[in-house]
Tab-separated table of C-alpha atoms in Angstrom:
chain	number	residue	atom	x	y	z
A	1	UNK	CA	23.278	-48.252	16.865
A	2	UNK	CA	22.868	-44.540	17.262
A	3	UNK	CA	20.611	-43.084	14.594
A	4	UNK	CA	20.959	-39.464	13.550
A	5	UNK	CA	17.759	-37.474	13.777
A	6	UNK	CA	16.245	-36.557	10.450
A	7	UNK	CA	16.927	-32.837	10.510
A	8	UNK	CA	15.463	-32.420	7.047
A	9	UNK	CA	12.058	-32.995	8.560
A	10	UNK	CA	12.546	-29.858	10.644
A	11	UNK	CA	13.074	-27.639	7.595
A	12	UNK	CA	9.401	-27.146	7.074
A	13	UNK	CA	8.916	-26.115	10.690
A	14	UNK	CA	11.798	-23.626	10.510
A	15	UNK	CA	10.351	-22.141	7.343
A	16	UNK	CA	6.999	-21.765	9.063
A	17	UNK	CA	8.701	-20.035	12.007
A	18	UNK	CA	10.549	-17.653	9.705
A	19	UNK	CA	7.205	-16.630	8.253
A	20	UNK	CA	6.129	-15.618	11.732
A	21	UNK	CA	9.245	-13.533	12.350
A	22	UNK	CA	8.549	-9.795	12.381
A	23	UNK	CA	11.594	-7.548	12.226
A	24	UNK	CA	9.873	-4.322	13.208
A	25	UNK	CA	6.930	-3.697	15.501
A	26	UNK	CA	3.749	-3.547	13.446
A	27	UNK	CA	2.428	-0.060	12.811
A	28	UNK	CA	-1.258	0.736	12.887
A	29	UNK	CA	-2.790	0.437	9.454
A	30	UNK	CA	-3.166	3.870	7.939
A	31	UNK	CA	-3.158	5.552	4.556
A	32	UNK	CA	-1.715	8.804	5.968
A	33	UNK	CA	1.751	8.321	4.452
A	34	UNK	CA	0.248	7.410	1.125
A	35	UNK	CA	-1.968	10.475	1.099
A	36	UNK	CA	1.059	12.646	1.905
A	37	UNK	CA	2.984	11.134	-1.004
A	38	UNK	CA	0.041	11.464	-3.376
A	39	UNK	CA	-0.352	15.129	-2.372
A	40	UNK	CA	3.311	15.820	-3.186
A	41	UNK	CA	3.001	13.961	-6.480
A	42	UNK	CA	0.042	16.172	-7.444
A	43	UNK	CA	2.086	19.324	-6.782
A	44	UNK	CA	4.902	17.969	-8.962
A	45	UNK	CA	2.434	16.973	-11.677
A	46	UNK	CA	0.962	20.467	-11.863
A	47	UNK	CA	4.436	21.971	-12.089
A	48	UNK	CA	5.421	19.520	-14.831
A	49	UNK	CA	2.272	20.155	-16.864
A	50	UNK	CA	3.226	23.828	-17.013
A	51	UNK	CA	6.559	22.834	-18.615
A	52	UNK	CA	5.281	20.094	-20.892
A	53	UNK	CA	4.072	22.374	-23.690
A	54	UNK	CA	7.487	23.979	-24.021
A	55	UNK	CA	9.228	20.589	-23.971
A	56	UNK	CA	6.928	19.349	-26.761
A	57	UNK	CA	7.471	22.520	-28.778
A	58	UNK	CA	11.268	22.313	-28.438
A	59	UNK	CA	11.264	18.682	-29.501
A	60	UNK	CA	8.909	19.471	-32.376
A	61	UNK	CA	11.295	22.157	-33.638
A	62	UNK	CA	14.265	19.793	-33.358
A	63	UNK	CA	12.513	17.222	-35.547
A	64	UNK	CA	11.253	19.673	-38.205
A	65	UNK	CA	10.126	19.251	-40.946
A	66	UNK	CA	8.696	16.197	-39.183
A	67	UNK	CA	7.176	16.621	-35.767
A	68	UNK	CA	7.094	15.397	-32.221
A	69	UNK	CA	5.493	11.914	-32.288
A	70	UNK	CA	4.084	12.237	-28.767
A	71	UNK	CA	1.671	14.792	-30.193
A	72	UNK	CA	0.128	12.063	-32.314
A	73	UNK	CA	-2.223	9.760	-30.429
A	74	UNK	CA	-0.945	6.267	-31.173
A	75	UNK	CA	-2.597	4.607	-28.222
A	76	UNK	CA	-5.745	3.490	-29.986
A	77	UNK	CA	-4.263	1.800	-33.032
A	78	UNK	CA	-5.047	-1.915	-32.749
A	79	UNK	CA	-1.666	-2.873	-34.203
A	80	UNK	CA	0.072	-1.085	-31.420
A	81	UNK	CA	-1.891	-1.815	-28.290
A	82	UNK	CA	0.289	-2.738	-25.367
A	83	UNK	CA	0.195	-6.527	-25.654
A	84	UNK	CA	1.035	-6.817	-29.348
A	85	UNK	CA	4.602	-7.980	-28.997
A	86	UNK	CA	4.660	-9.282	-32.564
A	87	UNK	CA	3.738	-5.897	-34.005
A	88	UNK	CA	6.529	-4.145	-32.157
A	89	UNK	CA	9.009	-6.848	-33.171
A	90	UNK	CA	7.906	-6.668	-36.813
A	91	UNK	CA	8.288	-2.918	-36.946
A	92	UNK	CA	11.639	-2.958	-35.160
A	93	UNK	CA	12.905	-5.652	-37.522
A	94	UNK	CA	11.875	-3.481	-40.466
A	95	UNK	CA	13.753	-0.504	-39.019
A	96	UNK	CA	16.903	-2.579	-38.491
A	97	UNK	CA	16.672	-3.919	-42.042
A	98	UNK	CA	16.921	-0.363	-43.319
A	99	UNK	CA	20.192	0.238	-41.524
A	100	UNK	CA	23.534	-0.308	-43.143
A	101	UNK	CA	25.190	-2.650	-40.665
A	102	UNK	CA	26.940	-2.977	-37.341
A	103	UNK	CA	28.028	0.646	-37.126
A	104	UNK	CA	24.396	1.783	-37.150
A	105	UNK	CA	22.664	-1.131	-35.456
A	106	UNK	CA	24.879	-2.045	-32.517
A	107	UNK	CA	24.987	1.416	-30.880
A	108	UNK	CA	21.196	1.185	-30.543
A	109	UNK	CA	21.841	-1.524	-27.950
A	110	UNK	CA	24.885	0.161	-26.372
A	111	UNK	CA	27.100	-2.366	-28.118
A	112	UNK	CA	29.352	0.238	-29.731
A	113	UNK	CA	32.451	-1.461	-28.307
A	114	UNK	CA	31.604	-4.506	-30.364
A	115	UNK	CA	31.923	-2.662	-33.669
A	116	UNK	CA	35.356	-3.975	-34.475
A	117	UNK	CA	36.873	-4.983	-37.792
A	118	UNK	CA	35.561	-8.506	-37.746
A	119	UNK	CA	32.027	-7.258	-37.290
A	120	UNK	CA	32.159	-4.491	-39.824
A	121	UNK	CA	30.101	-5.162	-42.850
A	122	UNK	CA	26.511	-5.041	-43.944
A	123	UNK	CA	23.704	-6.607	-42.000
A	124	UNK	CA	22.154	-9.657	-43.619
A	125	UNK	CA	18.449	-10.296	-43.958
A	126	UNK	CA	16.712	-9.609	-40.664
A	127	UNK	CA	14.824	-12.732	-39.604
A	128	UNK	CA	11.723	-12.938	-37.434
A	129	UNK	CA	10.467	-15.806	-35.350
A	130	UNK	CA	13.173	-18.279	-36.281
A	131	UNK	CA	12.105	-21.716	-35.055
A	132	UNK	CA	14.445	-24.354	-33.716
A	133	UNK	CA	14.466	-27.087	-31.083
A	134	UNK	CA	15.302	-24.320	-28.595
A	135	UNK	CA	12.187	-22.305	-29.310
A	136	UNK	CA	11.227	-19.344	-31.475
A	137	UNK	CA	13.498	-16.310	-31.363
A	138	UNK	CA	12.080	-12.827	-31.918
A	139	UNK	CA	14.659	-11.083	-34.115
A	140	UNK	CA	17.918	-12.298	-35.610
A	141	UNK	CA	20.298	-10.074	-37.558
A	142	UNK	CA	23.367	-11.604	-39.214
A	143	UNK	CA	26.149	-9.027	-39.160
A	144	UNK	CA	29.232	-9.252	-41.334
A	145	UNK	CA	30.643	-12.742	-41.827
A	146	UNK	CA	30.901	-13.754	-38.204
A	147	UNK	CA	28.327	-11.934	-36.162
A	148	UNK	CA	24.749	-12.614	-35.146
A	149	UNK	CA	22.605	-10.176	-33.212
A	150	UNK	CA	19.744	-11.960	-31.464
A	151	UNK	CA	17.093	-9.760	-29.859
A	152	UNK	CA	14.559	-11.146	-27.406
A	153	UNK	CA	11.688	-8.661	-27.304
A	154	UNK	CA	9.520	-8.167	-24.227
A	155	UNK	CA	6.710	-5.643	-24.007
A	156	UNK	CA	5.574	-6.631	-20.522
A	157	UNK	CA	7.331	-7.325	-17.259
A	158	UNK	CA	9.216	-10.560	-17.555
A	159	UNK	CA	8.176	-13.593	-15.576
A	160	UNK	CA	10.021	-16.421	-13.899
A	161	UNK	CA	10.358	-18.252	-17.205
A	162	UNK	CA	12.781	-15.657	-18.601
A	163	UNK	CA	16.114	-17.236	-17.521
A	164	UNK	CA	15.267	-20.623	-18.999
A	165	UNK	CA	14.142	-18.961	-22.212
A	166	UNK	CA	17.379	-16.972	-22.498
A	167	UNK	CA	19.378	-20.090	-21.652
A	168	UNK	CA	17.727	-21.968	-24.518
A	169	UNK	CA	18.452	-19.176	-26.988
A	170	UNK	CA	22.060	-18.921	-25.824
A	171	UNK	CA	22.388	-22.649	-26.495
A	172	UNK	CA	20.819	-22.199	-29.903
A	173	UNK	CA	23.441	-19.619	-30.854
A	174	UNK	CA	26.195	-21.817	-29.441
A	175	UNK	CA	24.912	-24.743	-31.559
A	176	UNK	CA	25.210	-22.546	-34.644
A	177	UNK	CA	28.900	-21.919	-33.866
A	178	UNK	CA	28.499	-18.177	-34.341
A	179	UNK	CA	31.853	-16.537	-33.713
A	180	UNK	CA	30.500	-13.240	-32.433
A	181	UNK	CA	27.101	-13.731	-30.832
A	182	UNK	CA	25.496	-10.508	-29.635
A	183	UNK	CA	22.558	-11.300	-27.385
A	184	UNK	CA	20.132	-8.553	-26.396
A	185	UNK	CA	17.129	-8.607	-24.091
A	186	UNK	CA	14.865	-5.686	-24.961
A	187	UNK	CA	12.315	-4.828	-22.279
A	188	UNK	CA	10.477	-2.169	-20.366
A	189	UNK	CA	12.130	-2.840	-17.008
A	190	UNK	CA	15.599	-4.077	-16.212
A	191	UNK	CA	15.588	-7.619	-14.815
A	192	UNK	CA	16.628	-8.269	-11.214
A	193	UNK	CA	20.339	-7.514	-10.840
A	194	UNK	CA	21.300	-11.006	-9.736
A	195	UNK	CA	19.350	-12.775	-12.450
A	196	UNK	CA	21.492	-14.849	-14.794
A	197	UNK	CA	20.839	-13.599	-18.326
A	198	UNK	CA	23.077	-16.220	-19.964
A	199	UNK	CA	25.162	-13.703	-21.881
A	200	UNK	CA	22.253	-11.459	-22.856
A	201	UNK	CA	22.651	-7.717	-22.352
A	202	UNK	CA	19.588	-5.768	-21.289
A	203	UNK	CA	18.480	-2.708	-23.264
A	204	UNK	CA	15.423	-0.761	-22.193
A	205	UNK	CA	12.785	0.369	-24.669
A	206	UNK	CA	13.312	3.874	-23.309
A	207	UNK	CA	17.005	3.886	-24.182
A	208	UNK	CA	16.312	2.317	-27.592
A	209	UNK	CA	13.683	4.932	-28.473
A	210	UNK	CA	15.967	7.780	-27.480
A	211	UNK	CA	18.680	6.398	-29.762
A	212	UNK	CA	16.176	5.836	-32.573
A	213	UNK	CA	14.995	9.432	-32.202
A	214	UNK	CA	18.603	10.596	-32.510
A	215	UNK	CA	19.068	8.346	-35.541
A	216	UNK	CA	15.903	9.691	-37.174
A	217	UNK	CA	17.111	13.208	-36.465
A	218	UNK	CA	20.369	12.433	-38.301
A	219	UNK	CA	18.782	10.874	-41.391
A	220	UNK	CA	15.718	13.102	-41.789
A	221	UNK	CA	17.416	15.373	-44.308
A	222	UNK	CA	18.234	12.532	-46.672
A	223	UNK	CA	15.510	9.962	-45.880
A	224	UNK	CA	12.484	11.869	-44.716
A	225	UNK	CA	9.931	9.068	-45.006
A	226	UNK	CA	12.064	6.494	-43.229
A	227	UNK	CA	12.769	8.984	-40.470
A	228	UNK	CA	9.027	9.581	-40.176
A	229	UNK	CA	8.306	5.860	-39.897
A	230	UNK	CA	10.951	5.469	-37.207
A	231	UNK	CA	9.555	8.387	-35.235
A	232	UNK	CA	6.044	6.984	-35.379
A	233	UNK	CA	7.376	3.687	-34.072
A	234	UNK	CA	9.058	5.603	-31.238
A	235	UNK	CA	5.820	7.415	-30.507
A	236	UNK	CA	3.909	4.138	-30.310
A	237	UNK	CA	6.421	2.548	-27.949
A	238	UNK	CA	6.668	5.671	-25.830
A	239	UNK	CA	2.911	6.019	-25.451
A	240	UNK	CA	1.884	2.390	-25.158
A	241	UNK	CA	4.794	0.767	-23.381
A	242	UNK	CA	6.458	3.608	-21.493
A	243	UNK	CA	3.514	5.829	-20.555
A	244	UNK	CA	4.862	9.059	-22.063
A	245	UNK	CA	2.388	11.318	-23.817
A	246	UNK	CA	1.579	14.804	-24.970
A	247	UNK	CA	-1.441	14.434	-22.716
A	248	UNK	CA	0.090	12.333	-19.976
A	249	UNK	CA	-1.843	10.293	-17.506
A	250	UNK	CA	-1.655	11.011	-13.804
A	251	UNK	CA	1.868	11.676	-12.499
A	252	UNK	CA	3.574	11.037	-15.850
A	253	UNK	CA	4.048	14.674	-16.914
A	254	UNK	CA	7.462	15.120	-15.299
A	255	UNK	CA	8.679	11.836	-16.748
A	256	UNK	CA	7.607	13.019	-20.209
A	257	UNK	CA	9.318	16.394	-19.757
A	258	UNK	CA	12.558	14.722	-18.661
A	259	UNK	CA	12.374	12.214	-21.510
A	260	UNK	CA	11.928	14.917	-24.132
A	261	UNK	CA	14.817	16.841	-22.633
A	262	UNK	CA	17.101	13.810	-22.497
A	263	UNK	CA	16.764	12.692	-26.116
A	264	UNK	CA	17.628	16.188	-27.337
A	265	UNK	CA	20.689	16.424	-25.081
A	266	UNK	CA	22.703	14.161	-27.325
A	267	UNK	CA	21.584	15.521	-30.680
B	1	UNK	CA	-13.843	-9.019	16.695
B	2	UNK	CA	-15.320	-5.960	18.284
B	3	UNK	CA	-17.132	-3.263	16.321
B	4	UNK	CA	-14.280	-0.765	16.624
B	5	UNK	CA	-11.891	-3.141	14.872
B	6	UNK	CA	-14.447	-3.888	12.176
B	7	UNK	CA	-15.049	-0.161	11.609
B	8	UNK	CA	-11.297	0.477	11.364
B	9	UNK	CA	-10.908	-2.378	8.921
B	10	UNK	CA	-13.817	-1.139	6.833
B	11	UNK	CA	-12.436	2.385	6.651
B	12	UNK	CA	-8.953	1.146	5.751
B	13	UNK	CA	-10.399	-1.049	3.009
B	14	UNK	CA	-12.571	1.713	1.551
B	15	UNK	CA	-9.706	4.231	1.561
B	16	UNK	CA	-7.473	1.617	-0.018
B	17	UNK	CA	-9.884	0.935	-2.858
B	18	UNK	CA	-10.217	4.656	-3.524
B	19	UNK	CA	-6.504	5.453	-3.210
B	20	UNK	CA	-4.615	2.373	-4.373
B	21	UNK	CA	-4.043	3.241	-8.031
B	22	UNK	CA	-3.201	6.845	-7.279
B	23	UNK	CA	-0.731	5.676	-4.635
B	24	UNK	CA	0.794	3.168	-7.047
B	25	UNK	CA	1.195	5.880	-9.696
B	26	UNK	CA	2.812	8.165	-7.120
B	27	UNK	CA	5.255	5.423	-6.114
B	28	UNK	CA	6.149	4.803	-9.753
B	29	UNK	CA	6.789	8.485	-10.270
B	30	UNK	CA	8.857	8.615	-7.088
B	31	UNK	CA	11.055	5.753	-8.261
B	32	UNK	CA	11.532	7.453	-11.601
B	33	UNK	CA	12.466	10.724	-9.932
B	34	UNK	CA	15.100	9.037	-7.765
B	35	UNK	CA	16.472	7.240	-10.815
B	36	UNK	CA	16.664	10.533	-12.690
B	37	UNK	CA	18.646	12.127	-9.850
B	38	UNK	CA	21.008	9.155	-9.714
B	39	UNK	CA	21.514	9.399	-13.458
B	40	UNK	CA	22.445	13.065	-13.125
B	41	UNK	CA	25.118	12.293	-10.533
B	42	UNK	CA	26.449	9.212	-12.315
B	43	UNK	CA	26.696	11.118	-15.613
B	44	UNK	CA	28.655	13.891	-13.926
B	45	UNK	CA	31.222	11.476	-12.485
B	46	UNK	CA	31.402	9.037	-15.398
B	47	UNK	CA	34.762	10.203	-16.734
B	48	UNK	CA	36.398	9.665	-13.348
B	49	UNK	CA	34.742	6.263	-12.997
B	50	UNK	CA	35.942	5.272	-16.449
B	51	UNK	CA	39.451	6.229	-15.495
B	52	UNK	CA	39.376	4.375	-12.164
B	53	UNK	CA	37.763	1.249	-13.604
B	54	UNK	CA	39.488	1.229	-16.994
B	55	UNK	CA	36.157	1.416	-18.783
B	56	UNK	CA	34.601	3.373	-21.639
B	57	UNK	CA	31.099	3.735	-20.258
B	58	UNK	CA	28.724	6.251	-21.722
B	59	UNK	CA	25.633	7.804	-20.155
B	60	UNK	CA	23.507	5.687	-22.483
B	61	UNK	CA	24.568	2.567	-20.641
B	62	UNK	CA	22.997	3.629	-17.336
B	63	UNK	CA	20.039	1.353	-16.646
B	64	UNK	CA	17.254	1.676	-14.111
B	65	UNK	CA	17.757	-0.208	-10.895
B	66	UNK	CA	15.251	-1.193	-8.242
B	67	UNK	CA	15.723	-3.920	-5.703
B	68	UNK	CA	14.172	-4.679	-2.369
B	69	UNK	CA	14.463	-7.190	0.418
B	70	UNK	CA	13.060	-7.451	3.929
B	71	UNK	CA	15.544	-4.915	5.245
B	72	UNK	CA	16.212	-2.406	2.494
B	73	UNK	CA	14.872	-0.895	-0.698
B	74	UNK	CA	17.343	0.315	-3.316
B	75	UNK	CA	16.291	2.772	-6.028
B	76	UNK	CA	18.635	4.161	-8.627
B	77	UNK	CA	20.760	3.426	-11.661
B	78	UNK	CA	23.370	0.872	-12.540
B	79	UNK	CA	26.022	0.472	-15.172
B	80	UNK	CA	27.219	-2.921	-16.262
B	81	UNK	CA	30.783	-4.123	-16.541
B	82	UNK	CA	30.431	-7.186	-18.702
B	83	UNK	CA	32.028	-10.260	-17.282
B	84	UNK	CA	32.498	-8.615	-13.900
B	85	UNK	CA	29.360	-6.991	-12.539
B	86	UNK	CA	28.815	-3.263	-12.345
B	87	UNK	CA	28.508	-0.075	-10.385
B	88	UNK	CA	25.233	0.897	-8.690
B	89	UNK	CA	24.136	4.402	-7.682
B	90	UNK	CA	21.122	4.529	-5.424
B	91	UNK	CA	19.008	5.747	-2.590
B	92	UNK	CA	18.865	3.092	0.107
B	93	UNK	CA	15.828	3.114	2.351
B	94	UNK	CA	16.238	0.953	5.420
B	95	UNK	CA	13.669	-0.686	7.658
B	96	UNK	CA	16.402	-2.243	9.740
B	97	UNK	CA	18.404	0.667	11.077
B	98	UNK	CA	16.247	3.373	12.640
B	99	UNK	CA	19.299	5.559	13.218
B	100	UNK	CA	20.175	5.446	9.521
B	101	UNK	CA	16.958	5.088	7.541
B	102	UNK	CA	18.162	6.863	4.369
B	103	UNK	CA	21.502	6.538	2.584
B	104	UNK	CA	23.009	7.852	-0.587
B	105	UNK	CA	24.677	4.642	-1.631
B	106	UNK	CA	27.135	3.548	-4.295
B	107	UNK	CA	28.386	0.032	-4.636
B	108	UNK	CA	30.582	-2.130	-6.730
B	109	UNK	CA	29.006	-5.469	-7.614
B	110	UNK	CA	30.716	-8.638	-8.806
B	111	UNK	CA	28.798	-11.483	-10.362
B	112	UNK	CA	31.074	-14.123	-8.849
B	113	UNK	CA	32.817	-14.237	-5.510
B	114	UNK	CA	36.129	-15.261	-7.048
B	115	UNK	CA	36.485	-12.036	-9.040
B	116	UNK	CA	38.707	-9.159	-7.870
B	117	UNK	CA	39.366	-10.879	-4.549
B	118	UNK	CA	42.288	-8.591	-3.775
B	119	UNK	CA	40.004	-5.585	-3.946
B	120	UNK	CA	37.400	-7.186	-1.702
B	121	UNK	CA	40.095	-7.969	0.875
B	122	UNK	CA	41.331	-4.379	1.167
B	123	UNK	CA	40.181	-2.439	4.204
B	124	UNK	CA	40.248	0.942	2.429
B	125	UNK	CA	42.355	3.436	4.339
B	126	UNK	CA	41.168	6.710	2.817
B	127	UNK	CA	37.668	5.562	2.000
B	128	UNK	CA	36.544	2.793	4.338
B	129	UNK	CA	34.000	0.397	2.960
B	130	UNK	CA	30.655	0.930	4.681
B	131	UNK	CA	29.073	-2.300	3.491
B	132	UNK	CA	30.691	-5.510	2.360
B	133	UNK	CA	29.251	-8.802	1.238
B	134	UNK	CA	30.437	-11.597	-0.997
B	135	UNK	CA	29.181	-9.766	-4.048
B	136	UNK	CA	29.147	-6.081	-3.065
B	137	UNK	CA	31.401	-3.352	-1.766
B	138	UNK	CA	29.287	-0.386	-0.702
B	139	UNK	CA	30.041	3.208	0.119
B	140	UNK	CA	27.229	5.099	1.796
B	141	UNK	CA	26.586	8.572	3.059
B	142	UNK	CA	23.825	8.713	5.659
B	143	UNK	CA	21.193	11.189	4.533
B	144	UNK	CA	19.843	13.206	7.483
B	145	UNK	CA	16.145	14.019	7.458
B	146	UNK	CA	16.757	17.738	6.900
B	147	UNK	CA	19.216	17.043	4.064
B	148	UNK	CA	16.947	14.894	1.911
B	149	UNK	CA	16.642	17.688	-0.695
B	150	UNK	CA	20.441	17.511	-1.025
B	151	UNK	CA	20.399	13.820	-1.978
B	152	UNK	CA	22.377	14.408	-5.170
B	153	UNK	CA	25.221	16.052	-3.219
B	154	UNK	CA	25.327	13.131	-0.811
B	155	UNK	CA	25.328	10.615	-3.655
B	156	UNK	CA	28.130	12.581	-5.255
B	157	UNK	CA	30.104	12.241	-2.017
B	158	UNK	CA	29.447	8.498	-1.982
B	159	UNK	CA	30.845	8.307	-5.538
B	160	UNK	CA	33.904	10.201	-4.303
B	161	UNK	CA	34.379	7.551	-1.603
B	162	UNK	CA	34.126	4.735	-4.154
B	163	UNK	CA	36.590	6.477	-6.465
B	164	UNK	CA	39.025	7.106	-3.614
B	165	UNK	CA	38.854	3.439	-2.668
B	166	UNK	CA	39.428	2.186	-6.193
B	167	UNK	CA	42.175	4.691	-6.918
B	168	UNK	CA	44.053	4.052	-3.677
B	169	UNK	CA	43.803	0.372	-4.531
B	170	UNK	CA	45.521	0.981	-7.856
B	171	UNK	CA	42.485	0.826	-10.138
B	172	UNK	CA	39.931	-1.899	-10.795
B	173	UNK	CA	41.725	-3.535	-13.711
B	174	UNK	CA	44.616	-4.560	-11.509
B	175	UNK	CA	42.381	-6.987	-9.612
B	176	UNK	CA	40.813	-8.741	-12.513
B	177	UNK	CA	41.907	-12.107	-13.726
B	178	UNK	CA	43.652	-12.382	-17.059
B	179	UNK	CA	40.560	-13.823	-18.689
B	180	UNK	CA	38.400	-10.834	-17.810
B	181	UNK	CA	38.652	-8.015	-20.254
B	182	UNK	CA	36.178	-5.480	-18.977
B	183	UNK	CA	33.504	-4.271	-21.302
B	184	UNK	CA	34.044	-6.777	-24.055
B	185	UNK	CA	34.297	-10.428	-23.146
B	186	UNK	CA	32.156	-12.385	-20.779
B	187	UNK	CA	33.955	-14.824	-18.542
B	188	UNK	CA	33.782	-18.335	-19.820
């Protein structure tokens, strides 16, 4: 009897060969290109630093009688150091609790299209760290009679465990038979485009803070203290998670100038 | 190994230790700058894209985009069409094609290969597709070395190609299955 060769055994060899494949001829090792790029970045940084003061002043004036939160150093507060995901979630949950409902909360996550009749209504009690067989969710906000906003908060780059985590939370919401689940992944960097997010929509911290700044700008006349608290939260996120600052670190001046310009564009 | 190789390796290592973080910061800033330029172009053409795709996108929905593989790096912005995929605006840097190392590139992405099949099958008479795969339809404008400062203009032209293709095809909505309502419902 003729026996087929076991081709599967060759897979390992093919994989080893593919590792050896080089698509372009190797170039001599050199840092020349890097030094050229770094030199250009320094020129841009100097230019941006000249414009930063004006950008801070303009933003400061826009937020009067409050002020520009990037002028306040929030980088050394232990509550707000970069790896304190719980602190950021707690503060964000508190901010959401102060909002009236879907019409105010959902646009923060670019979910304005979802604000339809069935979702109109006040937000329920914002819940933190809800435990279930599927794990512990970061923030849950019941909205109206049929909606549930679930926010998974990330303050660092996400790892390979993210899809399975989101899958579990999507199942949790499905088990609850929520009619209008609104699933949000909040993070510093957008996940890989082809990654399955299991119905979650990504919102960046940068976009969220810009919208919160605009919100604080709108409510500062009537709710000065709440607006102040929201702006301080923005300042903490911007400095600790996004690297913006009134005294920016190397090569972050232009990013800060652009950021300050962008949030004011839609005021 | 001879001494010359060892000296070269030592110098490369020492320069690397001294330069690495600065280089990494410069790369981060470069990516951000490209993304900012892509955002500017995408914002400018958003109304036309909304019309062609039957969407109600706003500038706020533009997310950062960075992807790389062995052949290409893509830096830019993307906007999501829930249940379908999205539109990507980017600078494509190629290792593969020495004659075309830089491209201003716009592409339509579908999450599943059975979505908008009619659109993927069209050759594109006015605006020929420059890149096609199971998931992507791309429209690129090669960026000559001396035109790099004009990247935004080239990206704008790539958007024009995408729009021409979608419009001559009768709009994006026409190709979507009944169960896909762009921007609201995910496909079950």
